[in-house]
mmCIF file of C-alpha atoms in Angstrom:
data_model
loop_
_atom_site.group_PDB
_atom_site.id
_atom_site.type_symbol
_atom_site.label_atom_id
_atom_site.label_comp_id
_atom_site.label_asym_id
_atom_site.label_seq_id
_atom_site.Cartn_x
_atom_site.Cartn_y
_atom_site.Cartn_z
ATOM 1 C CA GLN S 1134 -95.753 -21.128 6.865
ATOM 2 C CA LEU S 1135 -99.067 -18.444 5.938
ATOM 3 C CA GLN S 1136 -98.733 -17.318 2.218
ATOM 4 C CA LEU S 1137 -100.569 -15.180 0.113
ATOM 5 C CA ARG S 1138 -100.337 -15.098 -3.542
ATOM 6 C CA GLU S 1139 -102.086 -12.289 -5.626
ATOM 7 C CA SER S 1140 -103.740 -13.516 -9.239
ATOM 8 C CA GLY S 1141 -105.449 -11.248 -11.739
ATOM 9 C CA PRO S 1142 -105.198 -9.377 -15.048
ATOM 10 C CA GLY S 1143 -102.294 -6.976 -15.409
ATOM 11 C CA LEU S 1144 -103.877 -4.643 -18.138
ATOM 12 C CA VAL S 1145 -107.386 -3.082 -17.446
ATOM 13 C CA ARG S 1146 -108.807 -0.633 -20.061
ATOM 14 C CA PRO S 1147 -110.503 3.329 -18.411
ATOM 15 C CA SER S 1148 -113.924 3.292 -17.364
ATOM 16 C CA GLU S 1149 -113.749 -0.816 -16.658
ATOM 17 C CA SER S 1150 -113.306 -3.173 -13.757
ATOM 18 C CA LEU S 1151 -110.337 -4.334 -11.608
ATOM 19 C CA SER S 1152 -110.582 -7.880 -10.710
ATOM 20 C CA LEU S 1153 -108.267 -9.578 -8.297
ATOM 21 C CA THR S 1154 -108.007 -12.752 -6.214
ATOM 22 C CA CYS S 1155 -105.476 -13.604 -3.165
ATOM 23 C CA THR S 1156 -105.039 -17.187 -2.423
ATOM 24 C CA VAL S 1157 -103.707 -18.109 1.257
ATOM 25 C CA SER S 1158 -101.925 -21.202 1.363
ATOM 26 C CA GLY S 1159 -99.986 -22.602 4.411
ATOM 27 C CA GLY S 1160 -103.071 -21.959 6.825
ATOM 28 C CA SER S 1161 -107.245 -20.979 6.733
ATOM 29 C CA ILE S 1162 -108.601 -17.966 6.116
ATOM 30 C CA SER S 1163 -111.417 -19.145 8.021
ATOM 31 C CA SER S 1164 -109.913 -17.412 11.415
ATOM 32 C CA ASP S 1165 -112.143 -15.539 13.648
ATOM 33 C CA THR S 1166 -109.822 -12.760 14.221
ATOM 34 C CA ASP S 1167 -107.772 -11.904 11.513
ATOM 35 C CA CYS S 1168 -108.872 -10.078 8.718
ATOM 36 C CA TRP S 1169 -107.876 -10.077 4.961
ATOM 37 C CA ASP S 1170 -106.392 -6.378 3.296
ATOM 38 C CA TRP S 1171 -106.151 -4.991 0.133
ATOM 39 C CA ILE S 1172 -103.294 -2.663 -0.062
ATOM 40 C CA ARG S 1173 -102.075 -0.770 -3.550
ATOM 41 C CA GLN S 1174 -98.815 1.380 -3.861
ATOM 42 C CA THR S 1175 -99.388 3.759 -7.133
ATOM 43 C CA PRO S 1176 -96.142 4.222 -8.763
ATOM 44 C CA GLY S 1177 -93.560 6.627 -7.395
ATOM 45 C CA GLU S 1178 -96.002 7.062 -4.366
ATOM 46 C CA GLY S 1179 -96.969 5.520 -1.229
ATOM 47 C CA LEU S 1180 -98.933 2.735 0.285
ATOM 48 C CA GLU S 1181 -102.898 3.327 0.340
ATOM 49 C CA TRP S 1182 -104.925 0.734 2.056
ATOM 50 C CA ILE S 1183 -107.883 -0.272 0.102
ATOM 51 C CA GLY S 1184 -109.850 -2.333 2.426
ATOM 52 C CA ASN S 1185 -110.773 -5.677 4.184
ATOM 53 C CA VAL S 1186 -112.633 -8.523 4.347
ATOM 54 C CA TYR S 1187 -113.306 -10.928 7.336
ATOM 55 C CA ASN S 1188 -114.046 -14.633 6.704
ATOM 56 C CA SER S 1189 -118.056 -13.866 7.804
ATOM 57 C CA GLY S 1190 -117.956 -11.423 5.138
ATOM 58 C CA PHE S 1191 -117.982 -8.241 6.703
ATOM 59 C CA THR S 1192 -116.198 -5.483 5.192
ATOM 60 C CA HIS S 1193 -114.140 -2.281 5.509
ATOM 61 C CA TYR S 1194 -113.503 -0.435 3.080
ATOM 62 C CA ASN S 1195 -111.477 3.101 2.463
ATOM 63 C CA PRO S 1196 -113.837 5.935 2.593
ATOM 64 C CA SER S 1197 -112.024 7.116 -0.664
ATOM 65 C CA LEU S 1198 -112.349 4.379 -2.819
ATOM 66 C CA LYS S 1199 -115.596 2.770 -0.909
ATOM 67 C CA SER S 1200 -117.915 3.541 -3.946
ATOM 68 C CA ARG S 1201 -115.725 1.652 -6.521
ATOM 69 C CA VAL S 1202 -114.829 -1.362 -4.042
ATOM 70 C CA THR S 1203 -116.376 -4.671 -3.399
ATOM 71 C CA MET S 1204 -114.414 -7.528 -1.598
ATOM 72 C CA SER S 1205 -115.405 -11.010 -0.735
ATOM 73 C CA VAL S 1206 -114.453 -14.220 0.698
ATOM 74 C CA ASP S 1207 -114.599 -17.482 -0.759
ATOM 75 C CA THR S 1208 -113.608 -19.599 2.421
ATOM 76 C CA SER S 1209 -113.841 -23.384 0.243
ATOM 77 C CA LYS S 1210 -111.139 -21.806 -2.294
ATOM 78 C CA ASN S 1211 -109.283 -19.952 0.943
ATOM 79 C CA GLN S 1212 -109.272 -16.985 -1.093
ATOM 80 C CA PHE S 1213 -110.392 -13.296 -1.072
ATOM 81 C CA SER S 1214 -111.331 -10.713 -3.963
ATOM 82 C CA LEU S 1215 -110.965 -7.415 -4.794
ATOM 83 C CA ARG S 1216 -113.239 -5.922 -6.911
ATOM 84 C CA LEU S 1217 -112.772 -2.439 -8.254
ATOM 85 C CA THR S 1218 -115.032 -0.332 -10.821
ATOM 86 C CA SER S 1219 -114.792 2.443 -13.227
ATOM 87 C CA VAL S 1220 -111.287 2.409 -13.155
ATOM 88 C CA THR S 1221 -108.772 5.616 -14.304
ATOM 89 C CA ALA S 1222 -105.044 5.338 -15.262
ATOM 90 C CA ALA S 1223 -104.991 7.002 -11.181
ATOM 91 C CA ASP S 1224 -105.710 3.400 -10.388
ATOM 92 C CA THR S 1225 -102.248 1.859 -12.276
ATOM 93 C CA ALA S 1226 -100.842 0.479 -9.234
ATOM 94 C CA MET S 1227 -98.981 -2.216 -7.377
ATOM 95 C CA TYR S 1228 -101.379 -4.290 -5.039
ATOM 96 C CA TYR S 1229 -100.901 -6.419 -2.541
ATOM 97 C CA CYS S 1230 -102.730 -8.838 -0.143
ATOM 98 C CA ALA S 1231 -101.907 -9.016 2.935
ATOM 99 C CA ARG S 1232 -103.245 -10.555 6.536
ATOM 100 C CA HIS S 1233 -104.246 -8.178 9.317
ATOM 101 C CA GLY S 1234 -103.591 -10.349 12.270
ATOM 102 C CA ARG S 1235 -105.894 -9.461 15.470
ATOM 103 C CA GLY S 1236 -106.310 -11.044 19.103
ATOM 104 C CA PRO S 1237 -104.130 -12.534 21.789
ATOM 105 C CA GLY S 1238 -100.990 -13.508 20.278
ATOM 106 C CA ALA S 1239 -101.568 -12.247 17.353
ATOM 107 C CA VAL S 1240 -98.894 -9.692 15.376
ATOM 108 C CA GLU S 1241 -101.044 -6.994 14.992
ATOM 109 C CA ALA S 1242 -99.923 -5.862 12.040
ATOM 110 C CA PHE S 1243 -100.143 -6.525 8.080
ATOM 111 C CA ASP S 1244 -98.417 -9.951 7.654
ATOM 112 C CA PRO S 1245 -97.688 -10.945 5.773
ATOM 113 C CA TRP S 1246 -98.114 -9.482 2.425
ATOM 114 C CA GLY S 1247 -98.035 -11.372 -1.252
ATOM 115 C CA GLN S 1248 -95.690 -10.727 -3.704
ATOM 116 C CA GLY S 1249 -97.638 -8.028 -5.381
ATOM 117 C CA THR S 1250 -99.663 -7.596 -8.696
ATOM 118 C CA LEU S 1251 -98.974 -4.934 -11.274
ATOM 119 C CA VAL S 1252 -102.128 -3.823 -12.807
ATOM 120 C CA THR S 1253 -101.960 -1.063 -15.396
ATOM 121 C CA VAL S 1254 -105.024 0.906 -16.574
ATOM 122 C CA SER S 1255 -104.554 1.834 -20.283
ATOM 123 C CA SER S 1256 -106.619 1.738 -23.586
ATOM 124 C CA GLN V 194 -99.973 14.000 0.585
ATOM 125 C CA SER V 195 -99.584 11.227 3.013
ATOM 126 C CA VAL V 196 -101.959 11.604 6.653
ATOM 127 C CA LEU V 197 -98.629 10.479 8.494
ATOM 128 C CA THR V 198 -95.320 12.171 8.293
ATOM 129 C CA GLN V 199 -91.998 11.014 7.372
ATOM 130 C CA PRO V 200 -88.600 12.155 6.306
ATOM 131 C CA PRO V 201 -88.526 11.013 2.715
ATOM 132 C CA SER V 202 -84.627 10.234 3.281
ATOM 133 C CA THR V 203 -82.028 9.419 5.419
ATOM 134 C CA SER V 204 -78.293 8.168 5.801
ATOM 135 C CA GLY V 205 -75.753 6.138 8.051
ATOM 136 C CA THR V 206 -72.672 4.657 7.692
ATOM 137 C CA PRO V 207 -72.399 1.175 9.042
ATOM 138 C CA GLY V 208 -72.052 0.667 12.463
ATOM 139 C CA GLN V 209 -74.358 3.671 13.164
ATOM 140 C CA ARG V 210 -77.449 4.260 14.864
ATOM 141 C CA VAL V 211 -80.159 5.815 12.429
ATOM 142 C CA THR V 212 -83.684 6.952 13.756
ATOM 143 C CA ILE V 213 -86.834 7.405 11.298
ATOM 144 C CA SER V 214 -89.455 9.636 12.644
ATOM 145 C CA CYS V 215 -93.402 9.342 11.753
ATOM 146 C CA SER V 216 -95.510 11.877 12.724
ATOM 147 C CA GLY V 217 -99.081 11.702 12.905
ATOM 148 C CA SER V 218 -102.604 13.777 15.150
ATOM 149 C CA GLY V 219 -104.507 12.814 17.798
ATOM 150 C CA SER V 220 -106.927 10.513 15.607
ATOM 151 C CA ASN V 221 -104.527 8.212 14.657
ATOM 152 C CA ILE V 222 -100.947 7.957 16.301
ATOM 153 C CA GLY V 223 -102.360 9.353 19.074
ATOM 154 C CA SER V 224 -104.822 6.826 19.622
ATOM 155 C CA HIS V 225 -103.529 3.829 17.875
ATOM 156 C CA SER V 226 -100.281 1.691 17.810
ATOM 157 C CA VAL V 227 -97.894 2.018 15.257
ATOM 158 C CA SER V 228 -96.367 -0.878 12.687
ATOM 159 C CA TRP V 229 -93.608 -0.246 10.571
ATOM 160 C CA TYR V 230 -92.861 -1.999 7.628
ATOM 161 C CA GLN V 231 -89.233 -2.759 5.392
ATOM 162 C CA LYS V 232 -89.751 -2.418 1.682
ATOM 163 C CA PHE V 233 -86.837 -3.097 -0.703
ATOM 164 C CA PRO V 234 -87.107 -2.590 -4.267
ATOM 165 C CA GLY V 235 -89.073 -5.612 -6.158
ATOM 166 C CA THR V 236 -90.440 -7.090 -3.252
ATOM 167 C CA ALA V 237 -93.522 -6.882 -0.666
ATOM 168 C CA PRO V 238 -93.337 -4.680 2.276
ATOM 169 C CA LYS V 239 -92.498 -6.833 5.584
ATOM 170 C CA VAL V 240 -93.162 -6.242 8.858
ATOM 171 C CA LEU V 241 -90.380 -4.849 11.251
ATOM 172 C CA MET V 242 -92.554 -3.946 14.352
ATOM 173 C CA TYR V 243 -96.286 -3.667 15.503
ATOM 174 C CA THR V 244 -98.197 -1.866 18.822
ATOM 175 C CA GLY V 245 -95.419 0.238 18.783
ATOM 176 C CA SER V 246 -92.472 -1.735 20.296
ATOM 177 C CA GLN V 247 -93.180 -5.366 19.387
ATOM 178 C CA ARG V 248 -90.527 -7.263 17.036
ATOM 179 C CA PRO V 249 -91.770 -10.264 15.068
ATOM 180 C CA SER V 250 -90.066 -13.151 15.311
ATOM 181 C CA GLY V 251 -86.900 -13.178 13.167
ATOM 182 C CA VAL V 252 -86.495 -9.463 13.301
ATOM 183 C CA PRO V 253 -82.996 -8.702 14.758
ATOM 184 C CA ASP V 254 -83.306 -6.751 17.720
ATOM 185 C CA ARG V 255 -80.877 -4.349 16.264
ATOM 186 C CA PHE V 256 -84.386 -2.681 15.445
ATOM 187 C CA SER V 257 -86.713 -1.191 18.131
ATOM 188 C CA GLY V 258 -89.804 1.349 17.844
ATOM 189 C CA SER V 259 -91.213 3.755 20.252
ATOM 190 C CA GLN V 260 -94.120 6.051 20.342
ATOM 191 C CA SER V 261 -95.146 8.609 22.591
ATOM 192 C CA GLY V 262 -98.268 11.132 21.973
ATOM 193 C CA THR V 263 -98.404 11.602 18.165
ATOM 194 C CA SER V 264 -95.392 10.588 17.146
ATOM 195 C CA ALA V 265 -93.512 7.375 16.448
ATOM 196 C CA SER V 266 -89.923 6.508 15.732
ATOM 197 C CA LEU V 267 -87.974 3.393 14.148
ATOM 198 C CA ALA V 268 -84.623 3.433 15.347
ATOM 199 C CA ILE V 269 -81.772 0.961 13.842
ATOM 200 C CA SER V 270 -78.509 0.133 15.747
ATOM 201 C CA GLY V 271 -75.463 -0.910 14.306
ATOM 202 C CA LEU V 272 -76.494 -0.392 10.605
ATOM 203 C CA GLN V 273 -75.522 -2.636 7.878
ATOM 204 C CA SER V 274 -75.543 -2.499 4.276
ATOM 205 C CA GLU V 275 -78.749 -4.831 3.800
ATOM 206 C CA ASP V 276 -80.858 -2.404 5.536
ATOM 207 C CA GLU V 277 -80.823 0.199 2.983
ATOM 208 C CA ALA V 278 -84.357 -0.086 2.092
ATOM 209 C CA ASP V 279 -87.665 2.248 2.204
ATOM 210 C CA TYR V 280 -89.415 1.930 5.595
ATOM 211 C CA TYR V 281 -92.929 2.795 6.109
ATOM 212 C CA CYS V 282 -94.957 3.648 9.388
ATOM 213 C CA ALA V 283 -98.975 2.753 9.272
ATOM 214 C CA THR V 284 -101.475 2.850 11.754
ATOM 215 C CA TRP V 285 -105.494 3.340 11.974
ATOM 216 C CA ASP V 286 -106.981 6.882 11.627
ATOM 217 C CA ASP V 287 -110.314 7.146 13.244
ATOM 218 C CA SER V 288 -111.364 10.621 11.342
ATOM 219 C CA LEU V 289 -110.696 8.616 8.297
ATOM 220 C CA SER V 290 -111.905 5.278 9.324
ATOM 221 C CA ALA V 291 -109.037 3.681 7.008
ATOM 222 C CA TRP V 292 -105.561 2.157 7.751
ATOM 223 C CA VAL V 293 -102.790 4.887 6.688
ATOM 224 C CA PHE V 294 -99.254 5.352 5.916
ATOM 225 C CA GLY V 295 -96.534 7.273 6.143
ATOM 226 C CA GLY V 296 -94.889 8.411 2.855
ATOM 227 C CA GLY V 297 -91.989 6.091 3.465
ATOM 228 C CA THR V 298 -88.557 7.022 4.113
ATOM 229 C CA LYS V 299 -85.690 5.915 2.229
ATOM 230 C CA LEU V 300 -82.816 4.631 4.214
ATOM 231 C CA THR V 301 -78.915 5.120 2.540
ATOM 232 C CA VAL V 302 -76.332 2.718 4.166
#
Protein backbone atom coordinates (compact mmCIF):
# COMPACT_ATOMS: atom_id res chain seq x y z
CA GLN A 1 0.00 0.00 0.00
CA LEU A 2 1.49 3.28 -1.10
CA GLN A 3 2.13 5.75 1.70
CA LEU A 4 3.46 9.30 1.63
CA ARG A 5 4.95 11.28 4.50
CA GLU A 6 5.95 14.93 4.58
CA SER A 7 8.89 16.21 6.58
CA GLY A 8 10.51 19.56 7.15
CA PRO A 9 10.68 22.54 9.50
CA GLY A 10 7.46 23.59 11.13
CA LEU A 11 8.55 27.21 11.51
CA VAL A 12 10.03 29.45 8.83
CA ARG A 13 10.93 33.10 9.16
CA PRO A 14 9.41 35.67 6.79
CA SER A 15 11.41 36.26 3.60
CA GLU A 16 13.21 32.93 4.01
CA SER A 17 12.62 29.70 2.10
CA LEU A 18 10.39 26.80 3.02
CA SER A 19 11.70 23.34 2.17
CA LEU A 20 9.71 20.14 2.50
CA THR A 21 10.36 16.55 1.51
CA CYS A 22 7.85 13.82 0.79
CA THR A 23 9.01 10.25 1.30
CA VAL A 24 7.17 7.57 -0.64
CA SER A 25 6.95 4.04 0.74
CA GLY A 26 5.18 0.90 -0.37
CA GLY A 27 5.78 1.72 -4.03
CA SER A 28 8.15 3.39 -6.43
CA ILE A 29 8.29 7.04 -7.32
CA SER A 30 9.69 5.99 -10.69
CA SER A 31 6.30 5.40 -12.29
CA ASP A 32 6.21 6.58 -15.88
CA THR A 33 2.64 7.73 -15.57
CA ASP A 34 2.06 9.06 -12.07
CA CYS A 35 3.01 12.53 -10.97
CA TRP A 36 3.78 13.78 -7.52
CA ASP A 37 2.00 16.81 -6.20
CA TRP A 38 2.11 19.38 -3.44
CA ILE A 39 -1.14 20.88 -2.14
CA ARG A 40 -1.69 23.21 0.79
CA GLN A 41 -4.57 24.32 2.95
CA THR A 42 -4.34 27.66 4.67
CA PRO A 43 -6.04 28.13 8.03
CA GLY A 44 -9.76 28.46 7.53
CA GLU A 45 -9.40 28.36 3.77
CA GLY A 46 -9.71 25.78 1.07
CA LEU A 47 -7.19 23.69 -0.79
CA GLU A 48 -4.61 25.16 -3.18
CA TRP A 49 -2.60 23.11 -5.68
CA ILE A 50 1.05 24.17 -5.64
CA GLY A 51 2.43 22.03 -8.44
CA ASN A 52 3.73 18.63 -9.45
CA VAL A 53 6.84 16.79 -10.54
CA TYR A 54 7.33 13.65 -12.59
CA ASN A 55 10.06 11.07 -12.02
CA SER A 56 11.74 12.51 -15.10
CA GLY A 57 12.10 15.81 -13.30
CA PHE A 58 9.49 17.54 -15.44
CA THR A 59 7.56 20.03 -13.36
CA HIS A 60 4.35 22.04 -13.60
CA TYR A 61 3.67 24.80 -11.14
CA ASN A 62 0.58 26.79 -10.25
CA PRO A 63 1.08 30.08 -12.11
CA SER A 64 0.08 31.96 -8.96
CA LEU A 65 3.14 30.57 -7.16
CA LYS A 66 5.43 29.76 -10.07
CA SER A 67 7.96 32.52 -9.44
CA ARG A 68 8.67 31.18 -5.94
CA VAL A 69 8.36 27.40 -6.35
CA THR A 70 10.87 24.71 -7.18
CA MET A 71 10.13 20.99 -7.08
CA SER A 72 12.51 18.10 -7.57
CA VAL A 73 12.56 14.33 -7.35
CA ASP A 74 15.19 11.97 -5.97
CA THR A 75 14.42 8.51 -7.31
CA SER A 76 17.31 6.95 -5.39
CA LYS A 77 15.64 7.96 -2.13
CA ASN A 78 12.06 7.61 -3.37
CA GLN A 79 11.47 11.20 -2.38
CA PHE A 80 10.30 14.42 -3.92
CA SER A 81 10.71 17.93 -2.59
CA LEU A 82 9.21 21.39 -2.50
CA ARG A 83 11.02 24.69 -2.06
CA LEU A 84 9.05 27.92 -1.69
CA THR A 85 11.06 31.12 -1.50
CA SER A 86 10.37 34.54 -0.01
CA VAL A 87 7.66 33.26 2.29
CA THR A 88 5.21 35.52 4.10
CA ALA A 89 2.53 34.90 6.69
CA ALA A 90 0.18 34.10 3.82
CA ASP A 91 2.19 30.93 3.21
CA THR A 92 1.32 29.58 6.66
CA ALA A 93 -0.58 26.40 5.86
CA MET A 94 -0.87 22.66 6.16
CA TYR A 95 1.22 21.26 3.33
CA TYR A 96 0.29 17.91 1.80
CA CYS A 97 2.07 15.75 -0.73
CA ALA A 98 0.04 13.41 -2.90
CA ARG A 99 0.28 11.14 -5.89
CA HIS A 100 -1.83 11.86 -8.92
CA GLY A 101 -2.47 8.67 -10.83
CA ARG A 102 -2.58 8.67 -14.59
CA GLY A 103 -3.11 6.14 -17.30
CA PRO A 104 -5.12 2.96 -17.82
CA GLY A 105 -6.39 1.43 -14.63
CA ALA A 106 -5.21 4.28 -12.47
CA VAL A 107 -7.28 6.19 -9.97
CA GLU A 108 -7.00 9.51 -11.76
CA ALA A 109 -7.12 11.66 -8.67
CA PHE A 110 -4.93 12.81 -5.81
CA ASP A 111 -4.52 9.48 -4.05
CA PRO A 112 -3.08 8.85 -1.58
CA TRP A 113 -2.19 11.95 0.40
CA GLY A 114 0.41 12.32 3.08
CA GLN A 115 -0.75 13.16 6.59
CA GLY A 116 0.27 16.77 6.08
CA THR A 117 2.75 19.00 7.85
CA LEU A 118 1.94 22.38 9.34
CA VAL A 119 4.29 25.16 8.36
CA THR A 120 4.04 28.47 10.18
CA VAL A 121 5.71 31.58 8.84
CA SER A 122 6.61 33.85 11.72
CA SER A 123 9.53 35.74 13.13
CA GLN B 1 -12.50 32.88 -3.59
CA SER B 2 -12.44 29.39 -5.09
CA VAL B 3 -12.72 28.78 -8.82
CA LEU B 4 -15.19 25.97 -8.18
CA THR B 5 -18.27 26.90 -6.18
CA GLN B 6 -19.65 24.64 -3.49
CA PRO B 7 -22.25 25.41 -0.83
CA PRO B 8 -20.42 26.13 2.45
CA SER B 9 -22.59 23.72 4.38
CA THR B 10 -25.36 21.18 4.17
CA SER B 11 -27.01 18.83 6.59
CA GLY B 12 -29.11 15.71 6.78
CA THR B 13 -30.43 13.13 9.15
CA PRO B 14 -29.32 9.50 9.31
CA GLY B 15 -30.70 7.48 6.43
CA GLN B 16 -31.38 10.53 4.26
CA ARG B 17 -29.87 11.31 0.89
CA VAL B 18 -27.91 14.51 0.45
CA THR B 19 -26.35 16.07 -2.61
CA ILE B 20 -23.38 18.42 -2.74
CA SER B 21 -22.98 20.56 -5.82
CA CYS B 22 -19.85 21.87 -7.49
CA SER B 23 -20.22 24.60 -10.09
CA GLY B 24 -17.54 25.73 -12.50
CA SER B 25 -17.12 26.90 -16.05
CA GLY B 26 -16.24 25.72 -19.51
CA SER B 27 -12.52 25.90 -18.82
CA ASN B 28 -12.70 23.48 -15.92
CA ILE B 29 -15.71 21.22 -15.24
CA GLY B 30 -17.00 21.81 -18.75
CA SER B 31 -13.82 20.27 -20.17
CA HIS B 32 -12.47 17.91 -17.52
CA SER B 33 -13.57 15.23 -15.10
CA VAL B 34 -14.16 16.05 -11.46
CA SER B 35 -12.82 14.23 -8.43
CA TRP B 36 -14.28 14.42 -4.93
CA TYR B 37 -12.50 14.25 -1.57
CA GLN B 38 -13.65 13.66 1.98
CA LYS B 39 -11.75 15.32 4.79
CA PHE B 40 -12.10 14.90 8.52
CA PRO B 41 -10.57 17.46 10.91
CA GLY B 42 -6.90 16.81 11.45
CA THR B 43 -6.62 14.20 8.73
CA ALA B 44 -5.63 14.20 5.08
CA PRO B 45 -8.24 14.27 2.33
CA LYS B 46 -9.32 10.94 0.90
CA VAL B 47 -10.56 10.44 -2.64
CA LEU B 48 -14.20 9.41 -2.92
CA MET B 49 -14.81 9.76 -6.64
CA TYR B 50 -12.74 10.29 -9.76
CA THR B 51 -13.44 10.90 -13.45
CA GLY B 52 -16.83 12.13 -12.35
CA SER B 53 -18.46 8.90 -11.24
CA GLN B 54 -15.82 6.26 -10.55
CA ARG B 55 -15.40 5.03 -6.98
CA PRO B 56 -12.01 3.78 -5.78
CA SER B 57 -12.09 0.38 -4.16
CA GLY B 58 -13.17 0.60 -0.56
CA VAL B 59 -15.50 3.55 -1.02
CA PRO B 60 -19.09 2.49 -0.19
CA ASP B 61 -21.60 2.55 -3.02
CA ARG B 62 -23.65 4.96 -0.90
CA PHE B 63 -21.44 7.58 -2.54
CA SER B 64 -22.12 8.45 -6.15
CA GLY B 65 -21.00 11.19 -8.48
CA SER B 66 -22.31 12.82 -11.61
CA GLN B 67 -21.23 15.54 -13.94
CA SER B 68 -23.05 17.52 -16.62
CA GLY B 69 -22.08 20.67 -18.43
CA THR B 70 -20.25 22.94 -16.05
CA SER B 71 -21.52 21.33 -12.86
CA ALA B 72 -20.88 18.20 -10.87
CA SER B 73 -22.48 16.69 -7.83
CA LEU B 74 -21.74 14.18 -5.12
CA ALA B 75 -24.64 12.26 -3.65
CA ILE B 76 -24.56 10.39 -0.37
CA SER B 77 -27.45 8.04 0.30
CA GLY B 78 -28.24 6.24 3.53
CA LEU B 79 -26.51 9.03 5.43
CA GLN B 80 -24.52 7.90 8.45
CA SER B 81 -23.08 9.87 11.36
CA GLU B 82 -19.57 8.98 10.23
CA ASP B 83 -20.18 10.83 6.96
CA GLU B 84 -19.97 14.11 8.86
CA ALA B 85 -16.94 15.72 7.24
CA ASP B 86 -15.81 18.34 4.74
CA TYR B 87 -16.17 17.51 1.04
CA TYR B 88 -14.17 19.05 -1.79
CA CYS B 89 -14.42 18.86 -5.56
CA ALA B 90 -11.43 19.31 -7.87
CA THR B 91 -10.61 19.41 -11.54
CA TRP B 92 -8.13 20.85 -14.03
CA ASP B 93 -8.62 24.39 -15.29
CA ASP B 94 -7.36 25.14 -18.81
CA SER B 95 -7.42 28.91 -18.37
CA LEU B 96 -5.43 28.83 -15.15
CA SER B 97 -3.31 25.86 -16.20
CA ALA B 98 -3.71 24.49 -12.70
CA TRP B 99 -5.68 22.04 -10.65
CA VAL B 100 -8.44 23.87 -8.82
CA PHE B 101 -10.55 22.95 -5.82
CA GLY B 102 -13.93 23.95 -4.56
CA GLY B 103 -14.13 25.83 -1.29
CA GLY B 104 -15.46 22.77 0.48
CA THR B 105 -18.84 21.81 1.92
CA LYS B 106 -19.24 20.95 5.56
CA LEU B 107 -21.73 18.12 5.96
CA THR B 108 -23.48 17.86 9.31
CA VAL B 109 -25.36 14.69 10.13
